[in-house]
Short mmCIF file of C-alpha atoms and ligand atoms in Angstrom, two decimals:
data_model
loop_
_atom_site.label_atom_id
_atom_site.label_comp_id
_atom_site.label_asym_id
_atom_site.label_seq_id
_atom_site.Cartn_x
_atom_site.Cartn_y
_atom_site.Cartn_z
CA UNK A 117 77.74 127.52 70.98
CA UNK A 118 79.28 130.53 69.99
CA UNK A 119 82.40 131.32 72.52
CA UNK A 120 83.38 134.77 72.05
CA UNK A 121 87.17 135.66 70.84
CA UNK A 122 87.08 138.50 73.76
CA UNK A 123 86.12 136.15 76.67
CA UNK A 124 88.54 135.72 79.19
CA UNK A 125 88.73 132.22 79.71
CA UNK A 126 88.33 131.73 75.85
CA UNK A 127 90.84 129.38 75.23
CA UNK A 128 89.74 126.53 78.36
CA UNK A 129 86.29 127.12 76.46
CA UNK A 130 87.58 125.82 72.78
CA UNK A 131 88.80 123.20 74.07
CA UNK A 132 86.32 122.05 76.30
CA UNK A 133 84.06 122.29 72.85
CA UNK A 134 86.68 120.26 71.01
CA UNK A 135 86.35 117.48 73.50
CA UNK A 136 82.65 118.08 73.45
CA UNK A 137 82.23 117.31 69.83
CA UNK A 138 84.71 114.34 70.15
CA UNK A 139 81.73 113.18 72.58
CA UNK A 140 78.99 113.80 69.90
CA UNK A 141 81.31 112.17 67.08
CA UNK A 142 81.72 108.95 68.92
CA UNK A 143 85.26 109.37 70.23
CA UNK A 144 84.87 110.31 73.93
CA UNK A 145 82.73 108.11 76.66
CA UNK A 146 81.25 110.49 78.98
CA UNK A 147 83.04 109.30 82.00
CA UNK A 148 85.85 111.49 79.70
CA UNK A 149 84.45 114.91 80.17
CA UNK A 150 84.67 114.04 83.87
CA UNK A 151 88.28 113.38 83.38
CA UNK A 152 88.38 116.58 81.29
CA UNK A 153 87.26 118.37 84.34
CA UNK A 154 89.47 116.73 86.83
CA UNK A 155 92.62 117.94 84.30
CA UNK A 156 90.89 121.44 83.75
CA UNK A 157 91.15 121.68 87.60
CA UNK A 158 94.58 120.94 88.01
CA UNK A 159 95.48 123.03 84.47
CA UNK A 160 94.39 126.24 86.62
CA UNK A 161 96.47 125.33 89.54
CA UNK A 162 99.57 125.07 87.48
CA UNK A 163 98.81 128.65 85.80
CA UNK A 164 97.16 127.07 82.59
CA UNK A 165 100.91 127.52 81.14
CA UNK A 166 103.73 125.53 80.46
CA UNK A 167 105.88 125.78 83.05
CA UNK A 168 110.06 125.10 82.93
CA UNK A 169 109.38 121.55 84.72
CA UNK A 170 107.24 120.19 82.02
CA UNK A 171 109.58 121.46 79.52
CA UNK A 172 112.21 119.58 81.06
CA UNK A 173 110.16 117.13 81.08
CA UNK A 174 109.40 117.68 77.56
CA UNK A 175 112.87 117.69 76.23
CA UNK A 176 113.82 113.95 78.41
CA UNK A 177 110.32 112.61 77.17
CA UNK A 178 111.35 114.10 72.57
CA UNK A 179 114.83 112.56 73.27
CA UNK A 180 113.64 109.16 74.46
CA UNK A 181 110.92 108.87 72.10
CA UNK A 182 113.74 109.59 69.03
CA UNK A 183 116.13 107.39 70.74
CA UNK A 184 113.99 104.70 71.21
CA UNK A 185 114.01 101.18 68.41
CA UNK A 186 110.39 100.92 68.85
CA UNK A 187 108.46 104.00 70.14
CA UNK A 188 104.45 103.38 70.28
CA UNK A 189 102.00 106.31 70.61
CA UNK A 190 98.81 104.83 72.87
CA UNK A 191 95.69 106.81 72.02
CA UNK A 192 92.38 106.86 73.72
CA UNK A 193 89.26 108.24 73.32
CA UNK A 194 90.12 111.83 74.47
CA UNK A 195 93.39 112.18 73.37
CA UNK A 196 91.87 111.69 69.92
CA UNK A 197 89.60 114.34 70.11
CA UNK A 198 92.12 116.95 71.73
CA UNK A 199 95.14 116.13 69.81
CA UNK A 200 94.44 113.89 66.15
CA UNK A 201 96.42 116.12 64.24
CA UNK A 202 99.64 116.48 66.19
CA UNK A 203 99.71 112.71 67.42
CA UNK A 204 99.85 111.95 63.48
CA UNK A 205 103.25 114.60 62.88
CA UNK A 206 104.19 112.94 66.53
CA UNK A 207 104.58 109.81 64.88
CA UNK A 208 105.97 110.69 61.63
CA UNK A 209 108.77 112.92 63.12
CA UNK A 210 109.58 110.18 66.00
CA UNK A 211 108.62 107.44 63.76
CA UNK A 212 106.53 106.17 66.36
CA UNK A 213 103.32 103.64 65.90
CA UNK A 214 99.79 104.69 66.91
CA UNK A 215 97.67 102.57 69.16
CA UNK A 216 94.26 102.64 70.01
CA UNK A 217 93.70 101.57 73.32
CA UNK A 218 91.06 102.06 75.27
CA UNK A 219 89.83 101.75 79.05
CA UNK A 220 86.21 101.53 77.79
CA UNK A 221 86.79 99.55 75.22
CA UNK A 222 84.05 99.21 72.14
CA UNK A 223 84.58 98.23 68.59
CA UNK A 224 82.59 101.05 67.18
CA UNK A 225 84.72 103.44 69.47
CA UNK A 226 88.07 101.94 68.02
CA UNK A 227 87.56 102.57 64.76
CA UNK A 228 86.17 105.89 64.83
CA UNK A 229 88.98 106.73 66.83
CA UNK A 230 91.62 105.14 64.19
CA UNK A 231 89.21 107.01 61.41
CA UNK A 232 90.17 110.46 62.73
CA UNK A 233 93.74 109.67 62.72
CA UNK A 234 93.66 108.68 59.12
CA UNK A 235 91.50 111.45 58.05
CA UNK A 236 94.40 113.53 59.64
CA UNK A 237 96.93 111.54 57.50
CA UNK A 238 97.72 108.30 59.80
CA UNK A 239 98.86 105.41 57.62
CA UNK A 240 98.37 103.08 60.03
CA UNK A 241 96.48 102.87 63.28
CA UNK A 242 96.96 99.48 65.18
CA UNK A 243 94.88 98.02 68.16
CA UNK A 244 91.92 97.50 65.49
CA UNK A 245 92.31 94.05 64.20
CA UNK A 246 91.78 91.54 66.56
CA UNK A 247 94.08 88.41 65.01
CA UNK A 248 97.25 91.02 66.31
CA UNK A 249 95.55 90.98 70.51
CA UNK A 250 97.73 90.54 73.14
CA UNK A 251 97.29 90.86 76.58
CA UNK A 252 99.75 92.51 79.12
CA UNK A 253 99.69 90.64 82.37
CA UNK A 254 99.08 91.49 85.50
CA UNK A 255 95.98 93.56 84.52
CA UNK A 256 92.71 93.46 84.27
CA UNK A 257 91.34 96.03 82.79
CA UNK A 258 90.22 96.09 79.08
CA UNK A 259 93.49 98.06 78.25
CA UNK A 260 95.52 95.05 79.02
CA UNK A 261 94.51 94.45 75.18
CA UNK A 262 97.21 95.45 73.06
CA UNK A 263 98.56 95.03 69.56
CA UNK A 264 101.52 92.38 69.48
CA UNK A 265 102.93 94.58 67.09
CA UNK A 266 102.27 97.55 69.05
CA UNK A 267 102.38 97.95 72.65
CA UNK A 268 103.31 94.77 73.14
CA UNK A 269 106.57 94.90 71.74
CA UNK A 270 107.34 98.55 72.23
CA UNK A 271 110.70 99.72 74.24
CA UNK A 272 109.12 103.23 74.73
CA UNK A 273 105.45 104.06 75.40
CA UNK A 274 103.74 107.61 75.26
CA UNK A 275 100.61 107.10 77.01
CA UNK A 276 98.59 110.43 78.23
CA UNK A 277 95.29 110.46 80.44
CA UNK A 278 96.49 107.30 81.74
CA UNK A 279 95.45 104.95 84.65
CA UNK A 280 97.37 104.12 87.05
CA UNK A 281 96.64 100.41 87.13
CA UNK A 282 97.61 100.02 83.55
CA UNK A 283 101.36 102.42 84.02
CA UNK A 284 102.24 99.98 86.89
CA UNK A 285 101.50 97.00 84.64
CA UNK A 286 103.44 98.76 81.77
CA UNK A 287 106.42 99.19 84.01
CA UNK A 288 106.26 95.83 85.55
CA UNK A 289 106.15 94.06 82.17
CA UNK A 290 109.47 96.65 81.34
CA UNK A 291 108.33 98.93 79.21
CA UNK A 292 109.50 103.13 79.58
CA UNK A 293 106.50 105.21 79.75
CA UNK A 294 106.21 108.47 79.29
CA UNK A 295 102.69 110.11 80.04
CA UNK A 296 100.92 113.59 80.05
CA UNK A 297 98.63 114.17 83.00
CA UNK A 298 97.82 117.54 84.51
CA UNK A 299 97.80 115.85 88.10
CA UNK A 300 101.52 115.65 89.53
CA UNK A 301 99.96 113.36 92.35
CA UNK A 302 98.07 111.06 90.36
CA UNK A 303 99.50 107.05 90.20
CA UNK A 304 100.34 107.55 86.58
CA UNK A 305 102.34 110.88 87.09
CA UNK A 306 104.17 109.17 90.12
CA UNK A 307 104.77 105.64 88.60
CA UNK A 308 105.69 107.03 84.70
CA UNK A 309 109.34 107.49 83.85
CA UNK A 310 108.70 110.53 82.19
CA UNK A 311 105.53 112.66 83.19
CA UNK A 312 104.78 115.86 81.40
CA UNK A 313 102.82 117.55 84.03
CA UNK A 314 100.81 119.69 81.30
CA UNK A 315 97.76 120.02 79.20
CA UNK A 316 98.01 117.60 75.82
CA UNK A 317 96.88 120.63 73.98
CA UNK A 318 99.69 122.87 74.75
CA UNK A 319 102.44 119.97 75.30
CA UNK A 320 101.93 117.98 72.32
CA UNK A 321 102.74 120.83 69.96
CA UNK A 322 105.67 121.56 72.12
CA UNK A 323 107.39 118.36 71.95
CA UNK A 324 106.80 118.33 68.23
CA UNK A 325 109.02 120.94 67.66
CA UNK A 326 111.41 119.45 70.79
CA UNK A 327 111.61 116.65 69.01
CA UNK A 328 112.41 118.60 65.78
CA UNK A 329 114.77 120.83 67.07
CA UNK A 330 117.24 117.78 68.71
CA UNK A 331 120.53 117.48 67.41
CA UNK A 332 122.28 113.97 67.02
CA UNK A 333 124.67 115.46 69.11
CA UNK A 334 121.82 116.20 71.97
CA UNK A 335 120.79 112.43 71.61
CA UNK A 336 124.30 111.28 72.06
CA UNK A 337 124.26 112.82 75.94
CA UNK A 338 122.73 110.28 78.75
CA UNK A 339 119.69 111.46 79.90
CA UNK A 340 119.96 113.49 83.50
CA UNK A 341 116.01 113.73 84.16
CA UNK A 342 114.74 113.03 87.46
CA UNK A 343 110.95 112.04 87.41
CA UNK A 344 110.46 112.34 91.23
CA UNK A 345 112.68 115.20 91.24
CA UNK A 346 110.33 116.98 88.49
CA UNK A 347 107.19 115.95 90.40
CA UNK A 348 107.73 118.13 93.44
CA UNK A 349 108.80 120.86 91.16
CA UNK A 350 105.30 120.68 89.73
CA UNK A 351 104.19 120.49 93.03
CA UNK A 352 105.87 123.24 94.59
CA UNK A 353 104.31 125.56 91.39
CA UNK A 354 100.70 124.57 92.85
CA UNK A 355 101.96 125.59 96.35
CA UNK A 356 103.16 128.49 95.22
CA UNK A 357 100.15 129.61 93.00
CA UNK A 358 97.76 128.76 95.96
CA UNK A 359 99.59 130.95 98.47
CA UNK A 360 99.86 133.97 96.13
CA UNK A 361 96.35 133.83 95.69
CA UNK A 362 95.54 133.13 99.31
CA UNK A 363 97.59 135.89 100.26
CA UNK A 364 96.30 138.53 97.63
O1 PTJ B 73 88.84 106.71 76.12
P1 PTJ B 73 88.99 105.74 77.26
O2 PTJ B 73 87.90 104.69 77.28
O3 PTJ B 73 90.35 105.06 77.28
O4 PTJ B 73 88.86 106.53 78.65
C1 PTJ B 73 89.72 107.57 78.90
C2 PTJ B 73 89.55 108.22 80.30
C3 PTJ B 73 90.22 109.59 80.25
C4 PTJ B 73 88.08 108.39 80.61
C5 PTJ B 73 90.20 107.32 81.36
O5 PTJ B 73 91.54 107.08 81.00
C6 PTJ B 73 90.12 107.91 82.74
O6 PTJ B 73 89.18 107.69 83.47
O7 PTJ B 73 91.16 108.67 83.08
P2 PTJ B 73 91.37 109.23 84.58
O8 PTJ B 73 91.72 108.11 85.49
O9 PTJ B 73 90.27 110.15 84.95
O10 PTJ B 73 92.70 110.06 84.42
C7 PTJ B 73 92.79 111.15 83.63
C8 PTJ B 73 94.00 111.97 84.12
O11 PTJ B 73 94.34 112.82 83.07
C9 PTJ B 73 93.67 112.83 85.35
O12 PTJ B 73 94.75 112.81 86.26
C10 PTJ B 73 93.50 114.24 84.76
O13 PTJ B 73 93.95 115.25 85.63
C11 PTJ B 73 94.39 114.17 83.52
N1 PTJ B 73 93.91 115.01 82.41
C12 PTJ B 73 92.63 115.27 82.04
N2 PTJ B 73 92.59 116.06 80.96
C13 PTJ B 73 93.89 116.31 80.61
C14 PTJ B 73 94.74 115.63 81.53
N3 PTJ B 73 96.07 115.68 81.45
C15 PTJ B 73 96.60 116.40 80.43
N4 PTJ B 73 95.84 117.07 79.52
C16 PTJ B 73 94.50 117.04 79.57
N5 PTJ B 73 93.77 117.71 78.65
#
């Protein structure tokens, strides 16, 4: 479909196609364009912007990442479709591992999910082979799954479009995760240690060059961020856009 350059809500329209075709290439289930709609909902109650919270939030979630001895990337089926190219410079800047993991999990889904990262210069995608599987207790869901190289032994987690179930496992079995989700109520927002209350597609490229831009001296400071803190901030934006436009 041709979206023209002129239309207002261009931009929420390319990406909804980019997602689209990650559907028709294999990468997205369809209960993922329902999640896409659920986050394109909340994007226009935030002001389909990146607001000052989430780049707080940004900054906390670039300095752990570089900070961290073994940073892991979790990518499912979305995320891959939205964001291939940047979670590939993600990793080599942060020097972070990719991990497929999915919460409808399929063999032929994995690995056309771990084919677009290497087509977009991944070296090496893990969650594939299954001799690595390891299972994260206290879940039961087929993300429990995870690479013993990977997830399993990470200190530091990015894990966007998460659910919830698997972020409270994560955190029980004491792992720091950071996540992206749109909804500033949702479990994973409220149970992550970092959440970057934005869409992937503006935020990832945005912590790339966070994560860039960090100093050694930056890095040497203790972190100040407040997740809970940062959540009713995101909140209070929602308020605030709902009122101006009740009121206008
Ligand atoms: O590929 P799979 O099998 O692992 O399945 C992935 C989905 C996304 C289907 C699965 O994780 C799922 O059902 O997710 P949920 O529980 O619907 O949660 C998705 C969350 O991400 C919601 O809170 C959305 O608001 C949010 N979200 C959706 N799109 C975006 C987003 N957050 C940031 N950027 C987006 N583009």
């Amino acid at each position: 479909m041709l979206i023209p350059k002129t239309h207002p809500r261009a931009t929420s329209l390319y990406i909804r196609e980019k997602l689209v075709h990650g559907f028709r290439e294999g990468l997205v289930v369809e209960e993922g364009l329902l999640a896409h709609g659920r986050g394109e909902m909340f994007d226009y109650l935030i002001g389909e912007k990146t607001t000052k919270t989430s780049q707080k939030a940004i900054k906390a979630a670039a300095r752990a990442l570089l900070v961290a001895k073994l940073p892991v990337i979790s990518v499912n089926g979305n995320f891959a479709a939205l964001c291939a190219k940047e979670i590939v410079e993600l990793s080599k800047i942060t020097g972070a591992k990719i991990e497929v993991n999915l919460f409808y999990a399929s063999e032929k889904r994995k690995k056309a999910i771990a084919q677009i990262l290497k087509k977009n210069g991944a070296k090496e995608v893990l969650g594939i082979e299954s001799k690595f599987a390891k299972k994260i207790p206290k879940l039961d869901s087929a993300r429990r799954v995870v690479d013993k190289r990977g997830i399993f032994s990470a200190d530091v987690i990015l894990v966007p479009l998460e659910d919830g179930d698997r972020t409270i496992a994560l955190k029980k079995f004491g792992k720091d995760v950071i996540t992206f989700d749109l909804n500033p109520m949702s479990r994973t927002a409220q149970t992550a240690d970092i959440t970057i209350v934005d869409n992937v597609t503006r935020g990832m490229k945005i912590l790339i060059d966070v994560c860039k831009k960090l100093s050694k001296k930056d890095l040497e400071k203790k972190s100040k961020f407040d997740n809970k803190k940062n959540l009713k901030k995101s909140t209070l934006i929602i308020r605030k856009n709902l009122r101006r436009m009740a009121n206008a």
